[in-house]
Each structure stands twice: as structure tokens, then as C-alpha cells.
Short mmCIF file of C-alpha atoms in Angstrom, two decimals:
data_model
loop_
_atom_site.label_atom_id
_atom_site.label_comp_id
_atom_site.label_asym_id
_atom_site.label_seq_id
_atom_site.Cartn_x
_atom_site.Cartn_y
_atom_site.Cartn_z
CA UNK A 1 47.55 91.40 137.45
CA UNK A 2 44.98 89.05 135.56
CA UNK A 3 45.47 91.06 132.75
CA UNK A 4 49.21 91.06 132.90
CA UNK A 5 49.08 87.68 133.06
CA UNK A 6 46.85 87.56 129.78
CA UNK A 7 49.08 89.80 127.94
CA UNK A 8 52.00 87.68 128.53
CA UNK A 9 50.39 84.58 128.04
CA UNK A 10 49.28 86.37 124.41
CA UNK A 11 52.57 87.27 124.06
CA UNK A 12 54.01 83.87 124.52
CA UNK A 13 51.27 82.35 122.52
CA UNK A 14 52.56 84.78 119.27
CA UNK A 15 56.07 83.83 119.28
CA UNK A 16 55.21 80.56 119.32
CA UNK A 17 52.83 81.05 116.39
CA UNK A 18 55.41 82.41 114.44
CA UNK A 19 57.92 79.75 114.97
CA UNK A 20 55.73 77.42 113.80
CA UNK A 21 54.94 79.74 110.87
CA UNK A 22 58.51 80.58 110.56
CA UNK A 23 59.46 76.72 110.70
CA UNK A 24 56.53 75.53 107.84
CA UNK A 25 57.58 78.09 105.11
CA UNK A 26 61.02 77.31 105.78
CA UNK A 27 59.77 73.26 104.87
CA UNK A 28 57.79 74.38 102.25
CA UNK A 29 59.92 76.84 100.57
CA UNK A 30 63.65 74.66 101.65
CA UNK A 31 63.36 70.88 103.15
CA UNK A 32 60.15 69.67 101.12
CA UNK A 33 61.61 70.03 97.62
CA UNK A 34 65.03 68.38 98.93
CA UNK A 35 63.22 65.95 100.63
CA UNK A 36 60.71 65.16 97.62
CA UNK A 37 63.78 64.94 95.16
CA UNK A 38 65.28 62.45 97.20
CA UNK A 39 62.49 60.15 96.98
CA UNK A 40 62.35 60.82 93.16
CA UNK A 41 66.23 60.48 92.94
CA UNK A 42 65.59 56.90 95.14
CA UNK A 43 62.98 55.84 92.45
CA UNK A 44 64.76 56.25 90.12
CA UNK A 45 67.79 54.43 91.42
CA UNK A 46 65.57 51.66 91.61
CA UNK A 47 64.22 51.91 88.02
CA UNK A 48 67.67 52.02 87.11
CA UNK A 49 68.31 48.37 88.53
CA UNK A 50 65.51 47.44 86.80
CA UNK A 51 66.34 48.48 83.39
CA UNK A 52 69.88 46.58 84.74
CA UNK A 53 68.21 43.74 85.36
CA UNK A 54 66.23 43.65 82.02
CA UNK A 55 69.49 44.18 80.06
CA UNK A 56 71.08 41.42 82.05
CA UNK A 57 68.67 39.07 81.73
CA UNK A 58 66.31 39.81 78.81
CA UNK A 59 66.81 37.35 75.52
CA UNK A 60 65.47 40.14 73.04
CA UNK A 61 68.29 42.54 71.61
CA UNK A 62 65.57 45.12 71.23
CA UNK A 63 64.43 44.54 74.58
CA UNK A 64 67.57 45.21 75.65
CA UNK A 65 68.27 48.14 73.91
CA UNK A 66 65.16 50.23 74.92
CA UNK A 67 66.17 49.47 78.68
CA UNK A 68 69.56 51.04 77.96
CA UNK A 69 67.70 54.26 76.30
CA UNK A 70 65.44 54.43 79.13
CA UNK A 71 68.41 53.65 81.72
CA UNK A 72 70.32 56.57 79.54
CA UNK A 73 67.50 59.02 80.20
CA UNK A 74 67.85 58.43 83.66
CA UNK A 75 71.77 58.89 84.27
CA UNK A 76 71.64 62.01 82.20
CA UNK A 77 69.42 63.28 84.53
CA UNK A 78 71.75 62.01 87.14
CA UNK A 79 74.62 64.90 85.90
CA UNK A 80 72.14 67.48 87.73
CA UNK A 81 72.64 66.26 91.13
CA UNK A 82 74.11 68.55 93.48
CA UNK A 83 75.88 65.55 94.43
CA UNK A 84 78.80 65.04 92.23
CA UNK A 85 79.67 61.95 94.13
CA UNK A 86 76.09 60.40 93.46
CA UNK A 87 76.12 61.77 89.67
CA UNK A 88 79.48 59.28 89.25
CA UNK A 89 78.37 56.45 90.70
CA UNK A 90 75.08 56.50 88.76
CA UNK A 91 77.00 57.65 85.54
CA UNK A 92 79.61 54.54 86.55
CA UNK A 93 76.70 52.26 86.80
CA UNK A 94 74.75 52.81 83.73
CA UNK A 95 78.37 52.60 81.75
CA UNK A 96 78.69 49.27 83.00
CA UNK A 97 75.21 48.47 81.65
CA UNK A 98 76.10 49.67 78.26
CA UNK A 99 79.31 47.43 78.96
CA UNK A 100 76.92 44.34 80.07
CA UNK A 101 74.50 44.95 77.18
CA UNK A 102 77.38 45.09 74.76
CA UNK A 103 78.84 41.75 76.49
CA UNK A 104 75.44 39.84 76.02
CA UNK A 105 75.41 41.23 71.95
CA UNK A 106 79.21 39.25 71.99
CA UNK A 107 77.75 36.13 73.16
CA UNK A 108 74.64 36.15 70.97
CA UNK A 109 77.16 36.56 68.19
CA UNK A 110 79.54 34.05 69.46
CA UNK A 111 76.50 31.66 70.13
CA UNK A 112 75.24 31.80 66.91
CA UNK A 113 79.07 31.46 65.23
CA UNK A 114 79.98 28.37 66.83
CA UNK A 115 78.01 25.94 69.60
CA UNK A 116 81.14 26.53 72.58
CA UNK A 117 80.79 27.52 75.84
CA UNK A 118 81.12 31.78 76.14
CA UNK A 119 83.43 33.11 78.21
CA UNK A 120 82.42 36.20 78.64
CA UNK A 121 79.72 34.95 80.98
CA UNK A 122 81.93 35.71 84.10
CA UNK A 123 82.58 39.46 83.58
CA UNK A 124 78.96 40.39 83.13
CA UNK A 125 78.46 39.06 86.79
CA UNK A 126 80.93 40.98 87.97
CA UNK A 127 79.60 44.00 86.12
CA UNK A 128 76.19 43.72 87.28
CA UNK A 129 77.74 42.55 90.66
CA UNK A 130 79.15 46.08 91.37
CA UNK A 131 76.43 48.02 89.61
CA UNK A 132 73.99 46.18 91.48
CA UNK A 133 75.72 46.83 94.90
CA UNK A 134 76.75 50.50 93.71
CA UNK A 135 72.76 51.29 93.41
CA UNK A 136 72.05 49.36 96.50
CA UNK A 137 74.42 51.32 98.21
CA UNK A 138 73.05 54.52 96.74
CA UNK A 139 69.80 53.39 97.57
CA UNK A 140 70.00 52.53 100.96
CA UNK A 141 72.26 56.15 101.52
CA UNK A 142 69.08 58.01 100.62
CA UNK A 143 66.51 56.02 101.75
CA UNK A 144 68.10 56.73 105.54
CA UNK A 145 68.67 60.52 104.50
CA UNK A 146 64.63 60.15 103.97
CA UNK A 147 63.76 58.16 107.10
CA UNK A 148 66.62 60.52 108.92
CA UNK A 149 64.37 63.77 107.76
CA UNK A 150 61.26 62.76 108.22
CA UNK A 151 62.21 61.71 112.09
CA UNK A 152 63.77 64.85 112.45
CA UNK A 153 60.57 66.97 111.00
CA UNK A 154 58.34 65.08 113.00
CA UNK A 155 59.68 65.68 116.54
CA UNK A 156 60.32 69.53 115.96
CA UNK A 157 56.67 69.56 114.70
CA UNK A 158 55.76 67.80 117.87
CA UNK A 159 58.05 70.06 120.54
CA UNK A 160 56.81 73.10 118.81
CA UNK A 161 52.85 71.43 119.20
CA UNK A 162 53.79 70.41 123.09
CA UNK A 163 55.19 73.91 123.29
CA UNK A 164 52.11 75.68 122.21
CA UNK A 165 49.67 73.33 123.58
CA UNK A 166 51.78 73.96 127.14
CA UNK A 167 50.69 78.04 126.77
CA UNK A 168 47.68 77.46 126.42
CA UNK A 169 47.03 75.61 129.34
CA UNK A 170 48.36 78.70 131.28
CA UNK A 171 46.50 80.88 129.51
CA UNK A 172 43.80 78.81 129.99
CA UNK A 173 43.81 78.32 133.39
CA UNK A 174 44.19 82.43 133.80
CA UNK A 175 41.03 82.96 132.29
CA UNK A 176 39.04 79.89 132.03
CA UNK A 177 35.70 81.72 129.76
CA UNK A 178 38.45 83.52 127.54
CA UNK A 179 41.12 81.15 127.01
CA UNK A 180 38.60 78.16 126.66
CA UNK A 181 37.69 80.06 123.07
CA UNK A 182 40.93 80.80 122.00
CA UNK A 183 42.29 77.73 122.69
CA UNK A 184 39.56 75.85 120.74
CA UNK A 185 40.57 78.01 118.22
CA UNK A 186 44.09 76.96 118.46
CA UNK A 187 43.56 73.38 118.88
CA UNK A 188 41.30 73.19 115.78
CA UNK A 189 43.40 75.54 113.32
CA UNK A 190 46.97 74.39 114.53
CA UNK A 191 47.38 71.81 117.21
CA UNK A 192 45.16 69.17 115.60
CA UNK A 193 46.74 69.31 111.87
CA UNK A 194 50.41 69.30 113.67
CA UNK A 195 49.48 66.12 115.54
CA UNK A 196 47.91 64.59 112.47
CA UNK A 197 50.81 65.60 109.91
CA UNK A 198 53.13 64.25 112.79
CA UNK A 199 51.47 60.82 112.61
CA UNK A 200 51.32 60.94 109.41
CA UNK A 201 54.76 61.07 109.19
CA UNK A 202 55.57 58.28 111.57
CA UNK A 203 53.53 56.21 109.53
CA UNK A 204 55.67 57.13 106.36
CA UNK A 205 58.72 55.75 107.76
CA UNK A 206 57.08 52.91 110.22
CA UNK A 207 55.03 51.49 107.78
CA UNK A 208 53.70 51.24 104.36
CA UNK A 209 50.31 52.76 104.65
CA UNK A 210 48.87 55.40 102.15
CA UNK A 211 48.64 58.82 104.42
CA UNK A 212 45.26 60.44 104.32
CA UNK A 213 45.56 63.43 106.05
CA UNK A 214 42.73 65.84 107.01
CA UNK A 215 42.58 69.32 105.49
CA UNK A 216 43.22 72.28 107.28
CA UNK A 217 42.69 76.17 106.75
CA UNK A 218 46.29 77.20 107.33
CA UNK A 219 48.05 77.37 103.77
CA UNK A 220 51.13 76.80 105.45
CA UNK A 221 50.19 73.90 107.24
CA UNK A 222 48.47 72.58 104.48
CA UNK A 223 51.42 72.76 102.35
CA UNK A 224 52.87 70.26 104.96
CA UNK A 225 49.91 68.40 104.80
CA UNK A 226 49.76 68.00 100.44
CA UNK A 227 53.66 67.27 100.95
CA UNK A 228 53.45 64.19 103.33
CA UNK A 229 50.39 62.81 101.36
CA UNK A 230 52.98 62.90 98.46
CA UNK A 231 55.90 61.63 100.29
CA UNK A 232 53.74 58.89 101.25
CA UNK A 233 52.31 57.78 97.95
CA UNK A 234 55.79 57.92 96.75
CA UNK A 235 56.87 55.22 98.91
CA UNK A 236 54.23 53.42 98.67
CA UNK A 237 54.84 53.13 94.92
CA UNK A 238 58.86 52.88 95.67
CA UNK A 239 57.63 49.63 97.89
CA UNK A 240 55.61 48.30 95.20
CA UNK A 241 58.56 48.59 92.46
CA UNK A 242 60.95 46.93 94.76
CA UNK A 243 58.50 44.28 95.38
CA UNK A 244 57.81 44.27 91.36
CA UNK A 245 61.30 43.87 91.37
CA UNK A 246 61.94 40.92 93.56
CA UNK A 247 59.50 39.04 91.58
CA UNK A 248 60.74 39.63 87.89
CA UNK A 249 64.02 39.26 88.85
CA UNK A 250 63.07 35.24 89.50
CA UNK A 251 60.39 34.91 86.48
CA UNK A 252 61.56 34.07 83.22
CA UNK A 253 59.76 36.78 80.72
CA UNK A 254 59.19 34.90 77.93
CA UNK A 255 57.76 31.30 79.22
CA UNK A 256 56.25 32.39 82.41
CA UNK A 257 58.54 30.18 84.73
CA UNK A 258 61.72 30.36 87.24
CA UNK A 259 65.05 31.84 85.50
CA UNK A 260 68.50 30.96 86.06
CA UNK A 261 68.47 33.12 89.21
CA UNK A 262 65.41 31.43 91.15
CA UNK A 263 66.62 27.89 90.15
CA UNK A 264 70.61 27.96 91.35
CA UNK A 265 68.84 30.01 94.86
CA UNK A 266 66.89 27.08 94.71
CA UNK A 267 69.45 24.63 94.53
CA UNK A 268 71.60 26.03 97.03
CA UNK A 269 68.98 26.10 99.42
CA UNK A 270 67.75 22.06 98.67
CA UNK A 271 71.19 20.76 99.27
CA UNK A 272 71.81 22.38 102.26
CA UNK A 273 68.50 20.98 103.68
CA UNK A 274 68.86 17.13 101.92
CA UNK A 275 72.44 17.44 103.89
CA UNK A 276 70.87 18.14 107.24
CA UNK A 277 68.06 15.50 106.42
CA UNK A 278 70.68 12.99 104.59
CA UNK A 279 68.03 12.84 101.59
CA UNK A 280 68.32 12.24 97.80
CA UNK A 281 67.99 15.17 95.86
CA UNK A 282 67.73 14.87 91.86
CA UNK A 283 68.54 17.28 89.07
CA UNK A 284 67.86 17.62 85.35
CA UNK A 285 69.20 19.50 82.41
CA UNK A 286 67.13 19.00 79.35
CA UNK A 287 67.91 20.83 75.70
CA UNK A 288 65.80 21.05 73.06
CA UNK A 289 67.33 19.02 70.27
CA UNK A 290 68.21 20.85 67.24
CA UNK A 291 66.77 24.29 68.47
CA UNK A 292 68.94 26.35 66.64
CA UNK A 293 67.68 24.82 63.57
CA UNK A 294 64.35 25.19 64.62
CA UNK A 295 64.77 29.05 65.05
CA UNK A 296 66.62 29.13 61.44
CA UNK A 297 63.61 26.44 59.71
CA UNK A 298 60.30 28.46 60.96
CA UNK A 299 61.64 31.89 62.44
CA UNK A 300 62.06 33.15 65.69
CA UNK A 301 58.55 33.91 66.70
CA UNK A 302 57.79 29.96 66.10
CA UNK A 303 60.75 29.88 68.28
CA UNK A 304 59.50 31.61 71.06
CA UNK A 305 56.17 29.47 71.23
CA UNK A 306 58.04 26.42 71.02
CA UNK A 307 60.04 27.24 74.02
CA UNK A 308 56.44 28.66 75.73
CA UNK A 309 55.42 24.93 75.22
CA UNK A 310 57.99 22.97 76.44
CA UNK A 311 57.95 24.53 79.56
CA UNK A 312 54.13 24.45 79.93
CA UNK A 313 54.68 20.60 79.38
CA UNK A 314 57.48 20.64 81.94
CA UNK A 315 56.01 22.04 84.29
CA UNK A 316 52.62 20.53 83.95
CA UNK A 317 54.38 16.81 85.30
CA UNK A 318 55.74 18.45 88.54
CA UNK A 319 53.31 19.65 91.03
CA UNK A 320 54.82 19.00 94.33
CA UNK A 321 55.44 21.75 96.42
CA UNK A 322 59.32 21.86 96.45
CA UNK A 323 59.53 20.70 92.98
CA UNK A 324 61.60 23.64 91.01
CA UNK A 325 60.74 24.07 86.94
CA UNK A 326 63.07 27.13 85.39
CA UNK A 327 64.59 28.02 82.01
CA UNK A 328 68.39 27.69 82.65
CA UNK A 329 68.80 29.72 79.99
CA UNK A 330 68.44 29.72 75.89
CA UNK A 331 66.59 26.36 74.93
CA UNK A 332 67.79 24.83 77.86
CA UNK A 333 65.82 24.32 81.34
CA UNK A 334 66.32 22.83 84.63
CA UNK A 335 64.27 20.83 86.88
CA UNK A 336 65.14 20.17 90.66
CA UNK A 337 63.12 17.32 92.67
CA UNK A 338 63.80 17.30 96.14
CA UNK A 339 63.47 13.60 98.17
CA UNK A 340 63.57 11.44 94.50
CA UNK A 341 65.72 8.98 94.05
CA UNK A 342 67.43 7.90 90.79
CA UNK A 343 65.11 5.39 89.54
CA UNK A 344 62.50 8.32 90.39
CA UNK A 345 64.10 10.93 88.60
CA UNK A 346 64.76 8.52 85.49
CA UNK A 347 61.11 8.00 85.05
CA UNK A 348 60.44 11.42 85.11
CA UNK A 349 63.06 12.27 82.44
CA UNK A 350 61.12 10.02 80.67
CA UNK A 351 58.41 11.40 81.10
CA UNK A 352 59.55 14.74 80.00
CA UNK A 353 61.02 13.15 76.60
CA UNK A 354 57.37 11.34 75.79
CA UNK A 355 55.56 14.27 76.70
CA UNK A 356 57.58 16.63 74.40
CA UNK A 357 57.61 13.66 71.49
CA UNK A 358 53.90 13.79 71.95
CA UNK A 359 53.25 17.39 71.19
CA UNK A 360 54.02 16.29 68.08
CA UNK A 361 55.55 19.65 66.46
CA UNK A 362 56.76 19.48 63.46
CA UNK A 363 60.55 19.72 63.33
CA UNK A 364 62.16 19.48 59.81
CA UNK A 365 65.76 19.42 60.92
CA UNK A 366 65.27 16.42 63.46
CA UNK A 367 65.64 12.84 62.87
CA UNK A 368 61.83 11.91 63.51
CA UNK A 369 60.88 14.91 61.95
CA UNK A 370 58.71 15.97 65.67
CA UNK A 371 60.57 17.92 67.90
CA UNK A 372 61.99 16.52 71.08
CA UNK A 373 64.25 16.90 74.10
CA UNK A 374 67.70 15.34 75.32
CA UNK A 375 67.68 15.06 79.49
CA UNK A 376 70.51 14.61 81.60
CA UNK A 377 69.94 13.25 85.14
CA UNK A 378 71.68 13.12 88.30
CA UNK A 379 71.11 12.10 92.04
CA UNK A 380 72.69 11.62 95.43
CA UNK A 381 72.53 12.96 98.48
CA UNK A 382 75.07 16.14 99.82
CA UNK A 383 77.92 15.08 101.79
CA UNK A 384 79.99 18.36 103.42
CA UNK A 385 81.09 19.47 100.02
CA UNK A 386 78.55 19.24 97.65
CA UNK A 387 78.15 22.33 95.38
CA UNK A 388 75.29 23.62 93.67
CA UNK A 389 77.75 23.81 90.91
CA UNK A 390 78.68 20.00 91.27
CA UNK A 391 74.98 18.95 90.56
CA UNK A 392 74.63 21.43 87.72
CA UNK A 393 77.63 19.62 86.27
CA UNK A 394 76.89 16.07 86.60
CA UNK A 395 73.59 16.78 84.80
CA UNK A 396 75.37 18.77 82.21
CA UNK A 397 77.64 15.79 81.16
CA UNK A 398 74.89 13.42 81.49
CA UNK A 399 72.97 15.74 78.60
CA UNK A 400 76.11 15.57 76.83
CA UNK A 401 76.52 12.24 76.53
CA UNK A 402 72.52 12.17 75.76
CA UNK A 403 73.50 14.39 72.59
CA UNK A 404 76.31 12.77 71.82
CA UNK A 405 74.24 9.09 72.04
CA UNK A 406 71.68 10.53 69.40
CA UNK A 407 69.24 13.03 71.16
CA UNK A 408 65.73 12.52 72.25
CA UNK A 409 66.62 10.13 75.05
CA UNK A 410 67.77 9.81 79.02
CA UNK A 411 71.02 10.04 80.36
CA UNK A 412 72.59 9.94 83.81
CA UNK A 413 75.60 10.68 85.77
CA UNK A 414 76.56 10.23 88.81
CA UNK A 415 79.89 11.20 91.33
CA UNK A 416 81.17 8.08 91.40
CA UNK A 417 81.29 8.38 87.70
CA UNK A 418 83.81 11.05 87.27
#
């Protein structure tokens, strides 16, 4: 009977050791590569909204322009996909960055033709609107394909390990001398590396630790093994792009401070709390005066350092913590200064101006001959339907009448003007 009893408890313990055998070729040889090429396919999604990004909101032409080749590389390799749904929408997407980058080229030309406000402005936030959301979309779609897998791979490798772990205890309590070897045995060579490649992939999709998995001497497990290690570096380094990301999206490239995007999210998030405090907030456009004859007079790479300056200078007068420096965009920049009244903000403008006059750089085209700024100022505090877009405007007309009164001095407007 004992030995009955051992036979069928050997018997048992085979077909389970085949199923597991049966079910880690089948990831090796099937799930693994799909699953691995959805990561890649994700990473690259997200490279592709980077290169977007850069084509959006790089000033260099050539900048541009090798983002699109490398954003080209990628959607050809998009026509692949098994997916024809997923090859559109990332061919649709990368069109509408050749669309956006040949949008941008229009306003450079129109910029440099005449000194009007573009147009054109409008459509490439739509564009990048909807290709922005279409690779979100795709993103998020595969990234739950991946955490969908990985949950699913983890809890047949566990019911197969409970499974097996379950016979052995029979077997184990049949013949406690025999079964306590074999079972050893099992628990080193299989049990063990099943629990640890399950945990391993828990932690892929519950958190963002590197998995370091121990080795084992089954190839098939240790197939599973390499591949989660892999699958885990690669979203590790998927995390640390996004995060990349996040932060060039808000950095201007060229002078090291906020862009456009990080000052109106800044904005819109300082009114609504000076409305719920009933504080003064102040804003301030300033424009380099005669910049585009500055660019034409000593060349564009002068250029570039002349704008690096001016915002090291800018920024260099406001420390406080919720004070906001940013290139608005072109020769342009923006300063928000949250609690600062109008008198306050004047004296800072002035500041500014002095500060630039003072770096004394030599400016042929301008009337002193030195470079300097033009600042337009505004300040109130939010009532229920303040805009972002209202401040930005007040201090826009308030630079314009700065221009218009000469350059290199102060301006201000204010709601009650208008």
C-alpha cells in the first residue's frame, strides 16, 4: 500500500513537472518575445513624444529636423506591427509632426518677413494636442496589456508552485526519510526560483525596483528568470525617460530656465491661489530691444549667448520660492511674482532694465549703443474671472507701449485701463 501510495504520489509529482515545463517553454518560446516587444513598442512610443516635443518646442531648425529623422526611424518601424490599428495611429502621429515641424519652419519665415503676430500658432497645438493624446492613449493601452500579463504569468506560476508544493507534502508525509530528499530537491531546483521569479514579477508591476533574481539550474526556468530581469530593467529605464520627459518638457534648452509651458502652468496655478487668498499677484513681459538686429549685426551664436545672459541676470534678482523666471518664447521672457504689489513689481522691472544696461554688451543697432530690455508690468488681484490669458495680455500691451515710448524703459497696465 505504502508503495502504491509512493507511486502515485510520483506520478502526480511528474505531471505536474511537466506542466510547469510545458507552461515555461511555452513563455519562452510564445509570451516572452510578445511581452518584451511590447515594452520595446511602449519605449518607443515614448521616445516618439519626445522627439514631438523637441520638434514642438526646439528653436534650432536643425534640431528640429534630426528629431523628425529619428521620429521617422521609429514610425517606419511602426508598419511591422501586427497591429494595423497601432501602425496608423503611430504613422498618423509622426505625420502630424512633420505637419508641426513644417508649421514652426512657416513661422520662422513669417517672423523673420515681417514683426506680426503668427497665426499659425493655434493649429500646432491642436496638432501636438491629438498626437500627444494619440501616444498617450497608445501608451497607456500597452502599458496595461504589460501590467495585465505579467499579473496573469505570475499567479499561474504561483498555482502551479502551490500545486506542486501541495504533492509533496503528501508524498512527504508517506515516506518521511524518502520524500524529505526529494522534496529538498524540488524545493531547491523548482519551488524556490518559481517563488522568486513570481516576486520578481510583482515587483515589476508594483514598483520600480531593478529585479535581481537568483540563478537557477533549470534552463527553462532560467529563461524566465533572464526574461523578468529584462522586463524589469526595461521599465525601469521606460520610468526614467518619462521622468526625463516631465522635466524637459518645462526647461527651456537653450538658457537653462522655465519655457512657455512651465510659466502659463504656473500662472494658472498662482491666480487660482491669490483668488482664494485675495492677494496681489504681478506679471512681466520683457523683450530684448532690437534683438533681431542683434542676431543680423554679430550672428546667431552671439545671439544665443546674449539670450543665455539675460536670463542668468533675470533670474539672478528673483530668489523667492514662488517667484517664476521662463523664456516666453524667442527674445522674450516672463516673470511671475506672487504677493507683490505694483509699486513692488515696478521696482523690480527696474531692476531688470539696470541690470541688463549694466552688462554693458555692445549693441550697434540700439540707441545707446549697449543692449537693453523693454518691460511691461501688470498687477491686481483675481476676481472670479481672471484668466491666465488676461494677465499675459495686460503685460503684453504694457511692453507695447514700452516699445512704442522708446525701449529700454518700464511700462504698466492695468484692468481698469482697458
Amino acid at each position: 500500500m505504502v508503495s502504491l501510495l509512493l507511486g502515485c504520489s510520483g506520478v502526480m509529482l511528474w505531471l505536474r513537472m511537466s506542466r510547469i515545463a510545458s507552461f515555461a517553454k511555452d513563455t519562452r518560446d510564445e509570451q516572452l518575445p510578445i511581452f518584451l516587444a511590447q515594452q520595446r513598442l511602449s519605449n518607443n512610443i515614448e521616445r516618439l513624444r519626445f522627439y514631438g516635443a523637441v520638434i514642438l518646442h526646439a528653436e534650432d531648425a536643425g534640431e528640429r529636423r534630426s528629431a523628425r529623422l529619428a521620429a521617422q526611424i521609429l514610425a517606419n518601424d511602426a508598419a511591422f506591427e501586427r497591429d494595423p490599428d497601432t501602425a496608423d495611429k503611430i504613422l498618423r502621429t509622426f505625420s502630424n509632426m512633420r505637419l508641426i515641424e513644417s508649421l514652426r519652419l512657416k513661422e520662422e519665415k513669417d517672423l523673420l518677413a515681417e514683426h506680426s503676430q503668427l497665426t499659425d500658432g493655434d493649429d500646432i497645438k491642436i496638432l501636438w494636442q491629438e498626437t500627444s493624446d494619440i501616444l498617450r492613449e497608445l501608451s497607456d493601452n500597452i502599458s496595461s496589456r504589460a501590467v495585465s500579463q505579467a499579473a496573469r504569468f505570475s499567479t499561474m506560476i504561483i498555482e502551479e508552485t502551490d500545486a506542486a508544493r501541495t504533492t509533496a507534502f503528501i508524498a512527504f508525509g508517506l515516506t518521511l526519510v524518502i520524500l524529505f530528499v526529494l522534496l529538498l530537491l524540488f524545493y531547491k531546483a523548482v519551488a524556490k526560483p518559481l517563488l522568486a521569479i513570481a516576486n520578481g514579477l510583482q515587483k515589476v508591476y508594483g514598483t520600480r525596483e531593478v529585479v535581481r533574481l537568483p540563478p537557477t539550474r533549470l534552463n527553462e526556468l532560467q529563461t524566465i528568470t533572464q526574461g523578468v530581469e529584462q522586463l524589469s530593467r526595461l521599465m525601469n529605464e521606460l520610468h526614467c525617460a518619462n521622468t526625463d520627459l516631465e522635466i524637459l518638457s518645462k526647461i527651456d534648452g537653450l538658457t537653462g530656465i522655465g519655457n512657455r509651458r512651465q510659466f502659463d502652468s504656473h500662472l494658472e496655478n498662482e491666480i487660482l491661489r491669490a483668488r482664494r487668498r485675495k492677494t496681489t499677484t504681478a506679471v512681466m513681459m520683457i523683450d530684448i530691444d532690437h534683438f533681431k538686429s542683434f542676431n543680423d549685426t554679430y550672428g546667431h551664436q552671439q545671439g544665443d549667448h546674449c539670450l543665455q545672459q539675460v536670463a542668468r541676470t533675470i533670474s539672478l534678482l528673483f530668489r523667492r520660492p514662488g517667484d517664476v523666471v521662463a523664456r516666453y518664447g524667442g527674445e522674450e521672457f516672463g516673470v511671475i511674482l506672487p504677493e507683490t504689489s505694483l509699486a513692488g513689481a515696478l521696482a523690480s522691472a527696474k531692476r531688470i532694465r539696470d541690470a541688463i544696461t549694466g552688462l554693458q554688451i555692445e549693441h550697434a543697432a540700439a540707441e545707446s549703443g549697449k543692449l537693453s530690455v523693454s518691460v511691461g508690468v501688470t498687477a491686481f488681484v483675481p476676481h472670479a474671472k481672471s484668466l491666465p490669458e488676461g494677465y499675459v495680455s495686460l503685460a503684453d500691451m504694457a511692453l507695447y507701449e514700452a516699445k512704442r515710448s522708446g525701449r529700454n524703459c518700464v511700462h504698466t497696465k492695468l484692468p481698469k485701463d482697458i
